[in-house]
GROMACS .gro file of C-alpha atoms in nm:
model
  255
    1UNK     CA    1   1.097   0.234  -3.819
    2UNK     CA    2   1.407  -0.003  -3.874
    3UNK     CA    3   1.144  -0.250  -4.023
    4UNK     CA    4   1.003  -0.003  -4.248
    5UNK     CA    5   1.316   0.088  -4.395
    6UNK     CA    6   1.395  -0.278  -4.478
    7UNK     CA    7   1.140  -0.310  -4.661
    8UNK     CA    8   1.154  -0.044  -4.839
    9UNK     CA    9   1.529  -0.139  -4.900
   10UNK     CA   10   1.408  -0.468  -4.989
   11UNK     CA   11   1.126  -0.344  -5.269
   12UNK     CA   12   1.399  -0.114  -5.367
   13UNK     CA   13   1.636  -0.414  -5.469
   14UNK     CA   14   1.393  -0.604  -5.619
   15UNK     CA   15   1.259  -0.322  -5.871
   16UNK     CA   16   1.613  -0.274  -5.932
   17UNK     CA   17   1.662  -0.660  -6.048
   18UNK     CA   18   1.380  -0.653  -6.258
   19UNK     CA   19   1.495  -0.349  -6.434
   20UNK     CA   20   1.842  -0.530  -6.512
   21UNK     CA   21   1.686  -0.845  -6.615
   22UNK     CA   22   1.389  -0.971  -6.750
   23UNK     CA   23   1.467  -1.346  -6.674
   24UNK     CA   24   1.445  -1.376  -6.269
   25UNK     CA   25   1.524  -1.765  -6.172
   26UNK     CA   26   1.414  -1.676  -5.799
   27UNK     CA   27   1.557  -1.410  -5.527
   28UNK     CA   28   1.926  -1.382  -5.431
   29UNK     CA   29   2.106  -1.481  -5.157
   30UNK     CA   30   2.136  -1.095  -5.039
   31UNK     CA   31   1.732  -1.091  -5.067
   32UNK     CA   32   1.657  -1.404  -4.865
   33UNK     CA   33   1.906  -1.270  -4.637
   34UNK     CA   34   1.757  -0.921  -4.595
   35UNK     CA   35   1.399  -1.116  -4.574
   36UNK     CA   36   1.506  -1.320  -4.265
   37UNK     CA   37   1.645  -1.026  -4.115
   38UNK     CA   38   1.350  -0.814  -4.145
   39UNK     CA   39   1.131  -1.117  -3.984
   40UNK     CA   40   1.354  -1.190  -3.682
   41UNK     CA   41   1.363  -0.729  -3.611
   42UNK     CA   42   0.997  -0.771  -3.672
   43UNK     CA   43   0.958  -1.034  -3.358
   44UNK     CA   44   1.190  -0.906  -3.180
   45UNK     CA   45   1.000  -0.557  -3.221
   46UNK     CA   46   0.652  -0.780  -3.110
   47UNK     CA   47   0.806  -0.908  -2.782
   48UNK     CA   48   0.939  -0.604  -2.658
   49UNK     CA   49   0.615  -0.428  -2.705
   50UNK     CA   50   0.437  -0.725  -2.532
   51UNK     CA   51   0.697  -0.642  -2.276
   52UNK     CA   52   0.610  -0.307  -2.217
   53UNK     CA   53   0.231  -0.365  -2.234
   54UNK     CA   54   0.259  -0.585  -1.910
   55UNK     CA   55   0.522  -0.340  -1.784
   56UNK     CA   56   0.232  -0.087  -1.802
   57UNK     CA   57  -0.049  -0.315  -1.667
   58UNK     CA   58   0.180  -0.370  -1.370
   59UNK     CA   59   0.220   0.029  -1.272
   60UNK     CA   60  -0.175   0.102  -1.387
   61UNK     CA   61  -0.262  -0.134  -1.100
   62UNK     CA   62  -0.035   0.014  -0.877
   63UNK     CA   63  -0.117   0.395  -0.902
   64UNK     CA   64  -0.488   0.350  -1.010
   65UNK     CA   65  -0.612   0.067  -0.828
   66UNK     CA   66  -0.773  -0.273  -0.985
   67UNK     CA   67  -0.984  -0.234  -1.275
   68UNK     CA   68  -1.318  -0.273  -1.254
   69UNK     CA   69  -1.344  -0.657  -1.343
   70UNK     CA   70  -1.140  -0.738  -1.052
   71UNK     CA   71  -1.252  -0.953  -0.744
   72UNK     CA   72  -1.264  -0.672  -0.464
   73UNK     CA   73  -1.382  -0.878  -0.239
   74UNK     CA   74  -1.186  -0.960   0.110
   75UNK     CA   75  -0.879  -1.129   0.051
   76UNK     CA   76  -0.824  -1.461   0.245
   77UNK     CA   77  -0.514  -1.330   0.406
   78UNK     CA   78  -0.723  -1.050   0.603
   79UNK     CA   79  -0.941  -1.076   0.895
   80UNK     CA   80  -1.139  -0.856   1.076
   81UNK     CA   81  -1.048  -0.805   1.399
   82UNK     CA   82  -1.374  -0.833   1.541
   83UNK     CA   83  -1.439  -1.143   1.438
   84UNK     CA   84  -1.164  -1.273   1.659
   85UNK     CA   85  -1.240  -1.097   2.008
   86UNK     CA   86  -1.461  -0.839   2.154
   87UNK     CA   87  -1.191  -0.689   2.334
   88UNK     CA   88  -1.052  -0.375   2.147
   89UNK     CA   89  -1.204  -0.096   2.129
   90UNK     CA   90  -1.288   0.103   1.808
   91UNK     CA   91  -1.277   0.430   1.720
   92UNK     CA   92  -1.185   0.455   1.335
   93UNK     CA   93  -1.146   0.838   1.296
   94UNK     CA   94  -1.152   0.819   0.914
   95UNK     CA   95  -1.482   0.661   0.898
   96UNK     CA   96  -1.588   1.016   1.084
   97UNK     CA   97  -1.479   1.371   1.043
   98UNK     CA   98  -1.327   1.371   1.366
   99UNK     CA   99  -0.959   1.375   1.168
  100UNK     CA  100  -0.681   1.575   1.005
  101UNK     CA  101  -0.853   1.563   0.701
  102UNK     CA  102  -1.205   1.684   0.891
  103UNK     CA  103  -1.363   1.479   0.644
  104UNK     CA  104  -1.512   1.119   0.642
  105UNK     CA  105  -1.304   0.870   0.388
  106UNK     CA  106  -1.414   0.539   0.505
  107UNK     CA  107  -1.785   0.398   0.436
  108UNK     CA  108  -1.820   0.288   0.742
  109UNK     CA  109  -1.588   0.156   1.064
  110UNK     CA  110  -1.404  -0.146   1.055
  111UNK     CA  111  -1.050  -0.314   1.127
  112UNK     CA  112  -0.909  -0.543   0.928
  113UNK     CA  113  -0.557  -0.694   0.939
  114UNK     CA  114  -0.365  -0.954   0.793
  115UNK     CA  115  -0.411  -1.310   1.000
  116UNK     CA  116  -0.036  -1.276   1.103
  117UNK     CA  117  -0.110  -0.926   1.211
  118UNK     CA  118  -0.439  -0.987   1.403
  119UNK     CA  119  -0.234  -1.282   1.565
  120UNK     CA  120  -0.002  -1.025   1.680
  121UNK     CA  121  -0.263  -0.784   1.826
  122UNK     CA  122  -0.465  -1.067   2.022
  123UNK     CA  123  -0.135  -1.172   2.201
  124UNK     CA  124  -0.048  -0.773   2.284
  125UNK     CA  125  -0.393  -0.711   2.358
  126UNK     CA  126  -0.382  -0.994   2.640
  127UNK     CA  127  -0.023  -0.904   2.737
  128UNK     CA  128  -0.200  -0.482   2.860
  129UNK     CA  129  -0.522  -0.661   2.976
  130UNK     CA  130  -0.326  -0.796   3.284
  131UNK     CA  131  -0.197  -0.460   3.348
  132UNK     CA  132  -0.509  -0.315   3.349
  133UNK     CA  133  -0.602  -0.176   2.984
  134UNK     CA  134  -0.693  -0.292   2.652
  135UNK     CA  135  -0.593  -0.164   2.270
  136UNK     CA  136  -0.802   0.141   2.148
  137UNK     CA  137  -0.794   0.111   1.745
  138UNK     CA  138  -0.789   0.435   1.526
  139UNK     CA  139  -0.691   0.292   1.196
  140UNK     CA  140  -0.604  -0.035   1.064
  141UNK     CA  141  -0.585  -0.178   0.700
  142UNK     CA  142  -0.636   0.115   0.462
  143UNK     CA  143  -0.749   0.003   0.130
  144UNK     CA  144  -0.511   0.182  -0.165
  145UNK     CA  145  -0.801   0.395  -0.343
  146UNK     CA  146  -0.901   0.557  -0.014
  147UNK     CA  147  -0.501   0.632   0.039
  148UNK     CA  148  -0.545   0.814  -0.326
  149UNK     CA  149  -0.841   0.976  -0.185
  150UNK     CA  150  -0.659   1.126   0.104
  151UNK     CA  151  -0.331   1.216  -0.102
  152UNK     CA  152  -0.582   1.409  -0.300
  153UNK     CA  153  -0.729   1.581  -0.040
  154UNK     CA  154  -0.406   1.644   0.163
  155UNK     CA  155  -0.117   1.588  -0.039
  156UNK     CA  156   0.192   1.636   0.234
  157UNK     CA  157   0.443   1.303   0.271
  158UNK     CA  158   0.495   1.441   0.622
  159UNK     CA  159   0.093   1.337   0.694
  160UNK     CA  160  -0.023   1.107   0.359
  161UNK     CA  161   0.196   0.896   0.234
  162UNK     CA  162   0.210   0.913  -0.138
  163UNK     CA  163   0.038   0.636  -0.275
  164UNK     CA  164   0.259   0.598  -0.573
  165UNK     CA  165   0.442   0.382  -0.299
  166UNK     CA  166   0.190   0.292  -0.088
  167UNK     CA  167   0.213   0.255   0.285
  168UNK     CA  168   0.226   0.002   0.542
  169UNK     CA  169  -0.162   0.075   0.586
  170UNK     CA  170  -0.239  -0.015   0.217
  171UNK     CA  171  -0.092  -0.368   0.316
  172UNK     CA  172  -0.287  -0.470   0.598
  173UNK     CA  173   0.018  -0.468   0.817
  174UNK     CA  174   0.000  -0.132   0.998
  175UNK     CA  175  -0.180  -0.023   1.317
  176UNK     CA  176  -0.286   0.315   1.481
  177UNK     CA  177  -0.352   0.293   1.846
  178UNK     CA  178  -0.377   0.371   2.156
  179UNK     CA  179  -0.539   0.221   2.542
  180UNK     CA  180  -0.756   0.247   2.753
  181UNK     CA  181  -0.883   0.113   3.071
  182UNK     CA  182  -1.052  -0.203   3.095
  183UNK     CA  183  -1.411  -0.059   3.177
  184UNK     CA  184  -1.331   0.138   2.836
  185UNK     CA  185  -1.198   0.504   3.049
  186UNK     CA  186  -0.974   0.745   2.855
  187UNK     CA  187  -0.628   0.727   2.896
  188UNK     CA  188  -0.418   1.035   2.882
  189UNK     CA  189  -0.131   0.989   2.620
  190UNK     CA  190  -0.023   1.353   2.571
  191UNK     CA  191  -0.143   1.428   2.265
  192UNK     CA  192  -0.444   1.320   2.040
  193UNK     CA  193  -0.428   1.066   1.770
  194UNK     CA  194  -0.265   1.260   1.455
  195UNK     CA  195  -0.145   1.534   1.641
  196UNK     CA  196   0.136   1.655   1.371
  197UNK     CA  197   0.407   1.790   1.641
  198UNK     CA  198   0.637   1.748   1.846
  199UNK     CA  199   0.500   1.634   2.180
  200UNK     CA  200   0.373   1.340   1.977
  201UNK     CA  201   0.729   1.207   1.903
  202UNK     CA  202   0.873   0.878   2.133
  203UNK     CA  203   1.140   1.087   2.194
  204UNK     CA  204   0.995   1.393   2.354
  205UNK     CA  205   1.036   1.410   2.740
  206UNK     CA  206   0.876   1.714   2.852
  207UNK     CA  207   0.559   1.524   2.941
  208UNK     CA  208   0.419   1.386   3.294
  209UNK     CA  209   0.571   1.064   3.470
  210UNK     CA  210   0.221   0.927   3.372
  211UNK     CA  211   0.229   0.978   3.063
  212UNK     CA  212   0.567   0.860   2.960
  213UNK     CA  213   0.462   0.549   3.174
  214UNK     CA  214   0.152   0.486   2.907
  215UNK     CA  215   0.383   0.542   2.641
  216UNK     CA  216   0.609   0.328   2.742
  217UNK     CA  217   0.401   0.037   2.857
  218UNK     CA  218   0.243   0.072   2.525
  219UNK     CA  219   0.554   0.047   2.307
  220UNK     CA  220   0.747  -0.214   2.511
  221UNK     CA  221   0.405  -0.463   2.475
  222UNK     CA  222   0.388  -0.371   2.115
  223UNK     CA  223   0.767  -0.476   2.005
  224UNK     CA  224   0.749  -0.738   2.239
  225UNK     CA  225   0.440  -0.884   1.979
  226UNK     CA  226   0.656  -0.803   1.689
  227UNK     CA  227   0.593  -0.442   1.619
  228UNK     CA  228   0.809  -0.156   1.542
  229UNK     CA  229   0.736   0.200   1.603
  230UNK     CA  230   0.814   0.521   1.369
  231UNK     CA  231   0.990   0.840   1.516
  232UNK     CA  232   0.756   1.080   1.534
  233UNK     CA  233   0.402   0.882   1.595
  234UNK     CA  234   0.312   0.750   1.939
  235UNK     CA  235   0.023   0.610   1.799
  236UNK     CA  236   0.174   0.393   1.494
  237UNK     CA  237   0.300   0.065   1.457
  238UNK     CA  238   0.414  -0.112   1.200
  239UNK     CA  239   0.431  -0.532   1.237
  240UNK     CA  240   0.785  -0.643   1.190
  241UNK     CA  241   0.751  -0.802   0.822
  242UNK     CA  242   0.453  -0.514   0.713
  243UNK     CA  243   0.648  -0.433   0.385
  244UNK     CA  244   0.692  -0.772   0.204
  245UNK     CA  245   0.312  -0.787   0.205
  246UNK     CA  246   0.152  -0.647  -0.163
  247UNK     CA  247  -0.060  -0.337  -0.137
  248UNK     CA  248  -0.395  -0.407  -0.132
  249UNK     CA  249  -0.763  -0.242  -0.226
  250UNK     CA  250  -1.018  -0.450  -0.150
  251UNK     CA  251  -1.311  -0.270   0.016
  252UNK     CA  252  -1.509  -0.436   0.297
  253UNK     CA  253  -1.853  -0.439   0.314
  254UNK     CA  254  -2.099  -0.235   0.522
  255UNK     CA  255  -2.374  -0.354   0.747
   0.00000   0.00000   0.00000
């Protein structure tokens, strides 16, 4: 608008000049003036759209995922943890309907983590394998369009986080688990994975000497590795620098 008006201002001035005088030896000063002025509003108009056009790009990415010409292929920084030892366990509820949701989200079940993450794991894996268990994996990286997906279909913060922020899931850094025995027997933990209450918090106490004792071992092995727990999830762990890592939606392929 500002350069608009100039302009006008400017075509104003010069009708005006012509109208007084029918000899014109070249613009005025006040013209070349008001011509320079208009050209540095009019780039300084161009970069701060420019500015908001990447500003825009930036949150676009964020809340609706890479476009479609974008490598979704695995990033380098994620493995699967598979690929590194046969000893977990999975069972990746959201690649079933056995969930909160009671509806299958994932194509298919896999676990992958960033390298620093999957480090972590092998070592705590080892660490409850010479006290008789192993790691049972529920849910590990979480690409960002299947977090959209399950905001969508459940859209509480106290069970989905909102993926306008993401979660530690979404970065690869993140972890739902629980154990087992070594021979792969069920472990009694209180309460099922994603049991919304309660008895599923660290702090509740009104639970058998066994299993507090699975509990505990569990969490002390897990910080010990670098992991950090949330109040009111048994099952959850986050690894210690989780949140500096971008979000992430690359989607992994199915045999």
């Amino acid at each position: 608008m500002i350069v608009k008006e100039l302009m006008l201002m400017i075509l104003s001035i010069l009708l005006f000049s012509c109208a007084e005088s029918k000899i014109e030896t070249g613009p005025s000063d006040k013209i070349l003036a008001l011509l320079e002025q208009s050209k540095a509003l009019k780039q300084r108009g161009d970069r701060v759209e420019q500015s908001m056009l990447r500003k825009k790009d930036s949150i676009d990415l964020l809340i609706d995922g890479p476009s479609s010409d974008q490598d979704n292929t695995v990033n380098g920084d994620f493995v699967d943890i598979t690929s590194l030892s046969n000893d977990f366990v999975l069972d990746m509820r959201y690649a079933t309907s056995n969930n909160f949701l009671k509806e299958k989200v994932y194509p298919c079940a896999k676990c992958y983590v960033r390298k620093n993450v999957a480090n972590a794991l092998l070592q705590a894996n080892k660490d409850l394998m010479k006290e008789g268990y192993r790691i049972k994996l529920f849910d590990c990286y979480r690409p960002h369009s299947i977090q959209k997906k399950m905001w969508k279909i459940f859209p509480n913060p106290g069970y989905v986080a909102d993926p306008k922020g993401g979660s530690v899931h979404n970065r690869g850094a993140a972890v739902d688990l629980s154990i087992v025995r070594l021979d792969g027997g069920a472990i009694d933990m209180g309460t099922d994975f994603d049991h919304f209450g309660k008895e599923a918090h660290h702090s509740y106490s009104m639970l058998s000497k066994t299993v507090l004792g699975h509990r505990k071992l569990l969490k002390e092995i897990m910080q010990k590795n670098g992991f950090t727990t949330i109040r009111t999830e048994w099952w959850h762990y986050n690894y210690k620098s989780g949140k500096s890592y971008k979000i992430s939606d690359f989607t992994w392929k199915c045999n």
